[in-house]
Coordinates of C-alpha atoms in Angstrom, one line a residue:
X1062 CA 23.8 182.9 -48.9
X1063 CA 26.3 181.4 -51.2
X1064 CA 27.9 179.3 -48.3
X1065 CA 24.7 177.9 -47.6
X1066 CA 24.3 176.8 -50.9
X1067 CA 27.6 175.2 -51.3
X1068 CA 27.5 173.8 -48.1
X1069 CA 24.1 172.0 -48.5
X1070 CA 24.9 170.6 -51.9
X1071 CA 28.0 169.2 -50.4
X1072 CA 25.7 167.5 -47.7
X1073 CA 23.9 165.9 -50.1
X1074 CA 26.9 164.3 -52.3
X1075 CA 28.2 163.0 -49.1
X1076 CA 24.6 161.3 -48.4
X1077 CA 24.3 160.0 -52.0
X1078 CA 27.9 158.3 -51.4
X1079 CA 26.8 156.7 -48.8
X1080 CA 23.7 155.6 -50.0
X1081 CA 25.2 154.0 -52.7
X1082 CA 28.1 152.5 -50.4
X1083 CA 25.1 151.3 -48.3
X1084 CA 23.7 149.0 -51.7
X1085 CA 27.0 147.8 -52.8
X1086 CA 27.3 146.3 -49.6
X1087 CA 24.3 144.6 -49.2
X1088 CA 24.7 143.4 -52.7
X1089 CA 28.0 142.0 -51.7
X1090 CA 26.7 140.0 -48.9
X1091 CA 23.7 139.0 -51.1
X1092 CA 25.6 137.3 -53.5
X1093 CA 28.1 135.7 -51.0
X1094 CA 25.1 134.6 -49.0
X1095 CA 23.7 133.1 -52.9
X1096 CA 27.0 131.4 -53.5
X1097 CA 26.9 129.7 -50.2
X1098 CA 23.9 127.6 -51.1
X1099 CA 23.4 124.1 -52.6
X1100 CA 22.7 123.8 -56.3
X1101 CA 18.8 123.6 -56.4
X1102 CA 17.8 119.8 -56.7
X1103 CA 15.7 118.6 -60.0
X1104 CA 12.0 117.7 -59.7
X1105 CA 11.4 114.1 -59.2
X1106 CA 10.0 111.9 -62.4
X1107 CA 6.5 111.2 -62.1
X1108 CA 5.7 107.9 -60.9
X1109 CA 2.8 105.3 -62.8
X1110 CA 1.6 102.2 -62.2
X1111 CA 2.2 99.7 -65.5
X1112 CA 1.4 96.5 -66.4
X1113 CA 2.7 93.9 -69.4
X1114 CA 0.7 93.2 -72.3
X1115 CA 0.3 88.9 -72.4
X1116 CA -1.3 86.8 -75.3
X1117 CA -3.7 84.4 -74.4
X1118 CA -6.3 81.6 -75.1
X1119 CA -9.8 82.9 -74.0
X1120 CA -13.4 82.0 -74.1
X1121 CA -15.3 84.5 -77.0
X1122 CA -18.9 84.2 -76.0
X1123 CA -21.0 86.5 -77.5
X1124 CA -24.6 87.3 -76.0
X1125 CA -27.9 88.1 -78.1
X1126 CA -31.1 89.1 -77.3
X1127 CA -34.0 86.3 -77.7
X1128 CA -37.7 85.2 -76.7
X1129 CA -38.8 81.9 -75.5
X1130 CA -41.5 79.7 -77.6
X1131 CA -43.1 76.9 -77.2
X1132 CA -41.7 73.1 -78.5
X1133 CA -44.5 72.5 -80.1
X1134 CA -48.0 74.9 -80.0
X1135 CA -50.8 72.7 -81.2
X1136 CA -54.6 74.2 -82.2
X1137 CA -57.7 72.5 -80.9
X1138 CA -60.0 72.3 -83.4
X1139 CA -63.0 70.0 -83.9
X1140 CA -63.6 67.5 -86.8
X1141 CA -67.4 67.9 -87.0
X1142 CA -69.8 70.7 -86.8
X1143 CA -72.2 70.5 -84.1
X1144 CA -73.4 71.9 -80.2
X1145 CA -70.6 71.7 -77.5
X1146 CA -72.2 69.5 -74.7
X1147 CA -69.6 69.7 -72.4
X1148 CA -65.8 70.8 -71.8
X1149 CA -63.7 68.6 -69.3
X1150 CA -60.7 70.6 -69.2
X1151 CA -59.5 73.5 -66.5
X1152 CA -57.8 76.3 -67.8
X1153 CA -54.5 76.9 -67.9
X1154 CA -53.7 73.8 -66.5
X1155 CA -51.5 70.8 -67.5
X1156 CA -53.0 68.8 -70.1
X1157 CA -51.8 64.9 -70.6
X1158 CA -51.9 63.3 -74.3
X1159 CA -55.6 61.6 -74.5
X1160 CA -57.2 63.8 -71.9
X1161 CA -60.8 64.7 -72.8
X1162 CA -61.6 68.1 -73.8
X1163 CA -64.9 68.7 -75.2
X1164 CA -67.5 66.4 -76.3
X1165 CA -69.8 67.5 -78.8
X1166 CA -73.7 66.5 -79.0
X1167 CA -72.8 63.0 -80.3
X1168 CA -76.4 62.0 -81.1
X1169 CA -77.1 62.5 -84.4
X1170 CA -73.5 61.6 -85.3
X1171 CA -74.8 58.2 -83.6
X1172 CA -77.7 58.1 -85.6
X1173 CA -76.0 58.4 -89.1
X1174 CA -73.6 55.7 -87.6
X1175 CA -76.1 53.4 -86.7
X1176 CA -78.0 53.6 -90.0
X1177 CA -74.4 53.6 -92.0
X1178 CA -74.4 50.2 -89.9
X1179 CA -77.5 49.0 -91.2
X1180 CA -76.7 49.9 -94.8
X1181 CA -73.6 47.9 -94.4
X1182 CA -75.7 44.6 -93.6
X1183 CA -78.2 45.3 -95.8
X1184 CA -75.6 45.1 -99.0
X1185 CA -73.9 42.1 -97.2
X1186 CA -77.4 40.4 -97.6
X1187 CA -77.4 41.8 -101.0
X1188 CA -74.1 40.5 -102.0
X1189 CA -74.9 36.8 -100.4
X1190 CA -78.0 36.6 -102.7
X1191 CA -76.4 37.5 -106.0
X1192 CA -73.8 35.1 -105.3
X1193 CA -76.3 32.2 -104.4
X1194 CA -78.0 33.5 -107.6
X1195 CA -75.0 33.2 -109.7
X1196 CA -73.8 29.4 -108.0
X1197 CA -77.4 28.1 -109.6
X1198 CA -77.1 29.7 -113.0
X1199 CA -74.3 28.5 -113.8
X1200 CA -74.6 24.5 -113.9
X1201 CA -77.5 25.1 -115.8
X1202 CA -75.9 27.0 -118.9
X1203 CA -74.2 23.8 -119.4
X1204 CA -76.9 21.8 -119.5
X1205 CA -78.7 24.4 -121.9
X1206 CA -81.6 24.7 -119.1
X1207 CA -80.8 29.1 -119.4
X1208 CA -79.8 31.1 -121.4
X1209 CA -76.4 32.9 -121.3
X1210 CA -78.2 36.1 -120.6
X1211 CA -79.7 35.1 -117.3
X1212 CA -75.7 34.0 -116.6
X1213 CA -74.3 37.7 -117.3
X1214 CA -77.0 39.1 -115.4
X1215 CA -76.4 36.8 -112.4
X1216 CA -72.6 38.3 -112.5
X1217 CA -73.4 41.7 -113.2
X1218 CA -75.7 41.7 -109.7
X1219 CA -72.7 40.0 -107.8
X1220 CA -70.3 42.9 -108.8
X1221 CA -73.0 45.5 -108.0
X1222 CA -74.2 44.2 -104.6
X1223 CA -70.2 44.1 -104.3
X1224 CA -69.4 47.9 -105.1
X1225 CA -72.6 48.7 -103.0
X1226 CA -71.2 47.1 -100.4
X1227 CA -67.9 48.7 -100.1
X1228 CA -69.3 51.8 -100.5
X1229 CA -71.7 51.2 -97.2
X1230 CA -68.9 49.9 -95.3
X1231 CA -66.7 53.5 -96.5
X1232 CA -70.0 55.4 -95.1
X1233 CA -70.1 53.6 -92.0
X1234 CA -66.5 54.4 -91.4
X1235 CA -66.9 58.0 -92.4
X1236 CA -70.0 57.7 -89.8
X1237 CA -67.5 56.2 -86.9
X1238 CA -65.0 58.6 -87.7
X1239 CA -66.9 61.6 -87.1
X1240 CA -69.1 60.1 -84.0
X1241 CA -65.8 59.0 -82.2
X1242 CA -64.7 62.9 -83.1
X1243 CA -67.3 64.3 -81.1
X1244 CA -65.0 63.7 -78.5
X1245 CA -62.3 65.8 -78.5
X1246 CA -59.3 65.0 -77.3
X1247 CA -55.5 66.0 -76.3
X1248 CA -53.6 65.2 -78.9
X1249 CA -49.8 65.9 -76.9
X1250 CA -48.7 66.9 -72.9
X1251 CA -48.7 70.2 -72.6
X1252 CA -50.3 73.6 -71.4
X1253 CA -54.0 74.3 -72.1
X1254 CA -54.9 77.7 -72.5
X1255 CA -58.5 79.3 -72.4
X1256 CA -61.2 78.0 -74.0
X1257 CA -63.0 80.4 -77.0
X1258 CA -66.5 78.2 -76.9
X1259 CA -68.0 76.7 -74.1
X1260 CA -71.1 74.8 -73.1
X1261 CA -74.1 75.5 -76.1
X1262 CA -72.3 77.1 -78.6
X1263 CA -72.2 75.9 -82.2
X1264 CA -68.6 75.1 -84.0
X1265 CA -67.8 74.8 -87.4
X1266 CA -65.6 71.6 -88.5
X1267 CA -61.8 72.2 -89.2
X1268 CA -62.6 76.1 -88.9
X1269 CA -63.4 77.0 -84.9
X1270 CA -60.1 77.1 -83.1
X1271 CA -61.3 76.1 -79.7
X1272 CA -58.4 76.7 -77.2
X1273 CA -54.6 76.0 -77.7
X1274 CA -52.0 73.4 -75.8
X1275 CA -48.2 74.6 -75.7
X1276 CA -46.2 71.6 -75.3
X1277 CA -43.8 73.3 -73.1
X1278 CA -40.9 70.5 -72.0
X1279 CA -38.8 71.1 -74.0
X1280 CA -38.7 75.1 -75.1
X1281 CA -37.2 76.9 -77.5
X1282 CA -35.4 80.1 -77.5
X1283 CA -35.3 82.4 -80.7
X1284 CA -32.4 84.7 -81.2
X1285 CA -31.8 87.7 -84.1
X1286 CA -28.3 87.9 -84.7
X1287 CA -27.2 90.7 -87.2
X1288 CA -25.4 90.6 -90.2
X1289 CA -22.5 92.7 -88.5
X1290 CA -21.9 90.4 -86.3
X1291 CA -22.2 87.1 -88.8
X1292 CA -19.6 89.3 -91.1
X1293 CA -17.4 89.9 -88.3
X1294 CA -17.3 86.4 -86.8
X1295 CA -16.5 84.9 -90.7
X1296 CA -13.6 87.0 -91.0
X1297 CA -12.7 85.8 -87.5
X1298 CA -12.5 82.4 -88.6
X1299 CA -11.0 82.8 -91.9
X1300 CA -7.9 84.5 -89.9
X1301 CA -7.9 81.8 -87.4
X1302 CA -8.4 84.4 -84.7
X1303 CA -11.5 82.3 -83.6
X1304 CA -12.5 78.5 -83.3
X1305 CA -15.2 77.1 -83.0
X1306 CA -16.8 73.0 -83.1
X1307 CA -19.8 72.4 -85.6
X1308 CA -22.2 75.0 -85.7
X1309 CA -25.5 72.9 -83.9
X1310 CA -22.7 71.8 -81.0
X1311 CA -23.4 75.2 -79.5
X1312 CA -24.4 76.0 -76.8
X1313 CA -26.1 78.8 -74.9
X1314 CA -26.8 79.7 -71.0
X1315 CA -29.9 81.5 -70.4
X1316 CA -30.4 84.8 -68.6
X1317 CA -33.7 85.9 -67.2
X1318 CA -35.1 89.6 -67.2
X1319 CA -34.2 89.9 -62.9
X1320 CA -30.6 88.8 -63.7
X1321 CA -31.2 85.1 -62.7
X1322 CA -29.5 82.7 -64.8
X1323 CA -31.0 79.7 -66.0
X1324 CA -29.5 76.3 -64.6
X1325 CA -29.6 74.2 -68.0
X1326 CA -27.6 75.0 -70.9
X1327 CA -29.8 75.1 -74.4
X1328 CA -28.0 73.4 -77.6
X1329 CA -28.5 74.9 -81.2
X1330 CA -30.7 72.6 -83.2
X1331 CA -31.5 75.5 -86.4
X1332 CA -30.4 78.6 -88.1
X1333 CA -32.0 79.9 -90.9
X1334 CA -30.9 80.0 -94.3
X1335 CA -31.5 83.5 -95.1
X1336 CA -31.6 86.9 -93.3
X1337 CA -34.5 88.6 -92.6
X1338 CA -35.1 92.0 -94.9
X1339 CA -36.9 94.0 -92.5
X1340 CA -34.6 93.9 -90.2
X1341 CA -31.4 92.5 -91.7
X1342 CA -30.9 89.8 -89.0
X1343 CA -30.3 85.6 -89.0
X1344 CA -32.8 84.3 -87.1
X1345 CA -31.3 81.2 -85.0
X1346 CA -32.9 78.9 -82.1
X1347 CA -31.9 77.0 -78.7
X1348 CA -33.7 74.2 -77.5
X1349 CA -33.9 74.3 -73.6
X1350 CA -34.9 71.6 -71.6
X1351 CA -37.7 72.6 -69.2
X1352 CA -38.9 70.3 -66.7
X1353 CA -41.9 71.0 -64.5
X1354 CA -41.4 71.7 -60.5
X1355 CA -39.0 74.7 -61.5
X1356 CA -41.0 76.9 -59.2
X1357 CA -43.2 75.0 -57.8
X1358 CA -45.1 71.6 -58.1
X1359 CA -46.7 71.5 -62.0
X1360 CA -45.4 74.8 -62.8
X1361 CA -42.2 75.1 -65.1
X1362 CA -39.3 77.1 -65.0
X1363 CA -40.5 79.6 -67.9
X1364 CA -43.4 80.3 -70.2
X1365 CA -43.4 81.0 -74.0
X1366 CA -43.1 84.9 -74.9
X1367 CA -40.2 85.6 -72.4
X1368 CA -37.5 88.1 -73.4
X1369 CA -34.3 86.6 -72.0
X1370 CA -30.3 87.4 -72.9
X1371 CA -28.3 83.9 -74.4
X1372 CA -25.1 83.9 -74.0
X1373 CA -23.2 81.7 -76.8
X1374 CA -20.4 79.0 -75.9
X1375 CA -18.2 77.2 -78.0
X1376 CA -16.0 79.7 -79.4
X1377 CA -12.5 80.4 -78.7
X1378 CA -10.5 83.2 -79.5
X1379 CA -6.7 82.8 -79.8
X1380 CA -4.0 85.0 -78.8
X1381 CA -6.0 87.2 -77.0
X1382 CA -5.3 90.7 -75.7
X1383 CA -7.0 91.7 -72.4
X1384 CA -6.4 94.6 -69.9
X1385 CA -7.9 96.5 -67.3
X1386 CA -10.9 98.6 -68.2
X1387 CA -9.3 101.7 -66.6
X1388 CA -6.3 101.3 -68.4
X1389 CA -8.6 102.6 -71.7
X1390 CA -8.9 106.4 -71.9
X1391 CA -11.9 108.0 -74.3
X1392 CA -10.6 110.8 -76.7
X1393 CA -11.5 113.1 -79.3
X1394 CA -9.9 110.3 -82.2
X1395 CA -11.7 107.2 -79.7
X1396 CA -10.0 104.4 -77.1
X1397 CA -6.7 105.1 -76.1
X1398 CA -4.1 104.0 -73.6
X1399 CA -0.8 105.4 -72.4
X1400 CA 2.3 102.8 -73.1
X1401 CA 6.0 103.5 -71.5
X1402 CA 8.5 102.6 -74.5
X1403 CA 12.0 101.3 -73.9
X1404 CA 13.1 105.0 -73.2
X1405 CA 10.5 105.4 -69.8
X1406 CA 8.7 107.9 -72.1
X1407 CA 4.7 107.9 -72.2
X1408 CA 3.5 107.6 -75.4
X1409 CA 0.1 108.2 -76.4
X1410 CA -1.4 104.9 -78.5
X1411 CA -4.9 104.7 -80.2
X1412 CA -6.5 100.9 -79.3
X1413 CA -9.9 99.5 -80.6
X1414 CA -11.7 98.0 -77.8
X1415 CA -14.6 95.9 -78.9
X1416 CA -15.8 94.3 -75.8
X1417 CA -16.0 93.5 -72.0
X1418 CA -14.7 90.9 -70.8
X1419 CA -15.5 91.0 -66.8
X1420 CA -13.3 94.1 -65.5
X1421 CA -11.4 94.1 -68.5
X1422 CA -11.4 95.3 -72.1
X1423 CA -10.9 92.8 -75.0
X1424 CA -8.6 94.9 -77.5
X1425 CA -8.6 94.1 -81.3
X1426 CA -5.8 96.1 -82.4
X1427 CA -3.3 98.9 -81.3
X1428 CA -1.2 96.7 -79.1
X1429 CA 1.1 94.4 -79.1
X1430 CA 2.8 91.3 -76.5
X1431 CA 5.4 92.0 -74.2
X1432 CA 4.6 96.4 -74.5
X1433 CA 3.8 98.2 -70.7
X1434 CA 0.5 100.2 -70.8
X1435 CA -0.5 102.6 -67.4
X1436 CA -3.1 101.7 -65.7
X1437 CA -2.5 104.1 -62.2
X1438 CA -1.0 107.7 -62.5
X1439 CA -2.6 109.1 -65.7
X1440 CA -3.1 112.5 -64.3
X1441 CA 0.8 113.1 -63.7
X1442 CA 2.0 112.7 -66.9
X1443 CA 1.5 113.7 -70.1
X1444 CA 2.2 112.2 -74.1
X1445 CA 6.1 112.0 -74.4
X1446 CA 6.7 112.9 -70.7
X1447 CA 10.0 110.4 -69.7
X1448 CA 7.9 108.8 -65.8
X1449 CA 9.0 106.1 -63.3
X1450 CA 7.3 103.3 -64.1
X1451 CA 6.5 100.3 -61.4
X1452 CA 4.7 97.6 -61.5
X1453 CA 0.9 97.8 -60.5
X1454 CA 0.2 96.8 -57.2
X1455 CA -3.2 95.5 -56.8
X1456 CA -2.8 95.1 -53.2
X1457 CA -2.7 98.9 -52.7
X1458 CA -4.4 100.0 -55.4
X1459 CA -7.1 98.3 -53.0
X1460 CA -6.2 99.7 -49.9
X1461 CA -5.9 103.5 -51.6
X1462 CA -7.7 106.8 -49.2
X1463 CA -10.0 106.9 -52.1
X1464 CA -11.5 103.3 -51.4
X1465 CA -12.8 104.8 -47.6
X1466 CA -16.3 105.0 -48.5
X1467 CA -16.5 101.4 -50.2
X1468 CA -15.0 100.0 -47.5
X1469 CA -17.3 101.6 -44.8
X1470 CA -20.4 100.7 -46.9
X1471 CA -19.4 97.0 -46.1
X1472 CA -18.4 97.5 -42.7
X1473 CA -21.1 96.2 -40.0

């Protein structure tokens, strides 16, 4: 029983040694197989897409929100009270200076006229007797044959039948004033509207507003700009970051509601002295030509009480710094865009971005001339990561896998 004993725990040294033989060896060739290899390579930079920051002269034309009115909107009202007899006009159609309108029941106007008339001779006659009167008098006070009496009296009748006589004559041309107004006429060229009285009804003098012409060739177009903006574009012009000619040599192109732009440009002729305290805007105002046969024959190219979008030009802006849109990433802090400094490192740089420009992003501040921003490869790198930066390649930007589905939109 011993033997077995001593013989089994011999057994199982021997098997341990072995075991243990068995590892060293393998770690052996391990590590020789290890120290046979290459030293492991380092990962490649990551590679963006950069372009350099340039200065220049641009265009700065700011767009505003406005509504067209008519040149000039003239009220048709009559000048004597009395039954409309008849109107002339259609509605809503074009309306030339001296067209007739409405005529008002002229016969008792012509009545008053025509005994106005007679008043007038009748004082003429008057007038022609007390100076007859007067002409016989007076050689006779010098031969004694009257009395000085009957010559004051002859004199005093002469200067009545006078005074009566221009005030007939004033009557008679109150009286043709207000029978020739019983006529009612257009007063400019221009659109008619509708008419509020018609055949029979009775108007008041100076008080019944009878219908309404829009003179609409040429038209204006009102637009709010607001104080912001006026504060904004003074300190512009102070700095000499913008330029601009005399404020009423601006001009403005016209945008309609269905993105059509209007072929004419409009000029400033007025801006307003003061802003307006309800809604702390300048009011300012275009004048746009607007001839007739825009759409088709009599009709014109727009109407009064259109919303349109007026684009200002005339300003320039110096020294200008423009770059891609998708070169500008939104954060937590606002704009910002990756730049590669002198080392190839990305660093992170806030921007303020005030406009667009087209496809590209007008930048106020952050940036300087001559610095490389990224505008392909954002997602490989992160701020302070050292990245291979390459020009941008429009060309292949354009051609990218990502641009498949653009591409077979167009495609016949």
């Amino acid at each position: 029983m011993q033997s077995t004993f001593l013989w089994i725990t011999t057994s199982a040294t021997r098997i341990g040694s072995a075991v243990l033989n068995a590892g060293a060896g393998l770690a052996l060739i391990l590590l020789t197989a290890c120290g046979q290899q290459p030293p492991e390579q380092s990962m490649p930079l990551p590679q963006v897409q950069v372009i350099t920051v340039a200065a220049q002269t641009i265009e700065d034309e700011p767009e505003f929100i406005g509504q067209t009115e008519a040149f000039r909107p003239v009220e048709i009202r009559p000048q004597v009270s009395g039954i409309i007899k008849q109107v002339y006009f259609t509605e809503g159609r074009n309306a030339k200076k001296g067209d007739k309108l409405y005529l008002i029941d002229p016969v008792p106007f012509k009545a008053i006229y025509l005994s106005a008339k007679a008043r007038v001779a009748q004082m003429q006659a008057r007038l022609n007797q007390a100076k007859q009167d007067l002409a016989r008098v007076k050689p006779l006070l010098e031969k004694q044959a009257v009395s000085k009496k009957n010559v004051d009296d002859a004199e005093a009748e002469t200067l009545a039948a006078k005074a009566s006589l221009e005030a007939a004559q004033n009557d008679l041309i109150k009286a043709k004033f207000d029978l020739d107004n019983t006529l009612i006429i257009a007063p400019v060229n221009g659109r008619i509207g509708r008419s509020h009285f018609y055949e029979g009804r009775l108007v008041s003098a100076q008080e019944t507003l009878l219908t309404t012409i829009d003179q609409l060739d040429p038209m204006y177009v009102n637009v709010s700009v607001p104080e912001s903006y006026l504060l904004r574009r003074r300190r512009e012009l102070t700095e000499h970051k913008v330029e601009r000619p005399d404020i009423f040599q601006l001009r403005g192109v016209m945008t309609f509601t269905d993105g059509s732009v209007y072929p004419q440009e409009g000029v400033l002729d007025f801006a307003d002295v003061a802003l307006r305290p309800e809604t702390g805007t300048l009011q300012g105002r275009f004048k746009f030509p607007n001839p007739e046969g825009g759409m088709a024959p009599g009709q014109s190219y727009f109407y009064p009480g259109q919303f349109v979008r007026i684009r200002i030009k005339g300003y320039i802006r110096n020294n200008a710094v423009l770059i891609p849109q998708r070169a500008v990433q939104q954060g937590p802090n606002g704009s910002f865009v990756f730049v590669i400094d002198t080392a190839e490192h990305a660093q992170l740089r806030q921007v303020q971005a005030s406009a667009w420009r087209g496809k590209e992003w007008l930048i106020e501040s952050g940036l300087q001339p001559g610095e490389r921003i990224v505008v392909e490869g954002f997602y490989r790198i992160l701020p302070g990561s050292k990245v291979d930066a390459i020009p941008h390649q429009p060309e292949a930007t354009a051609a990218r896998p990502d641009s498949t589905e653009s591409t077979q939109q167009a495609a016949p």
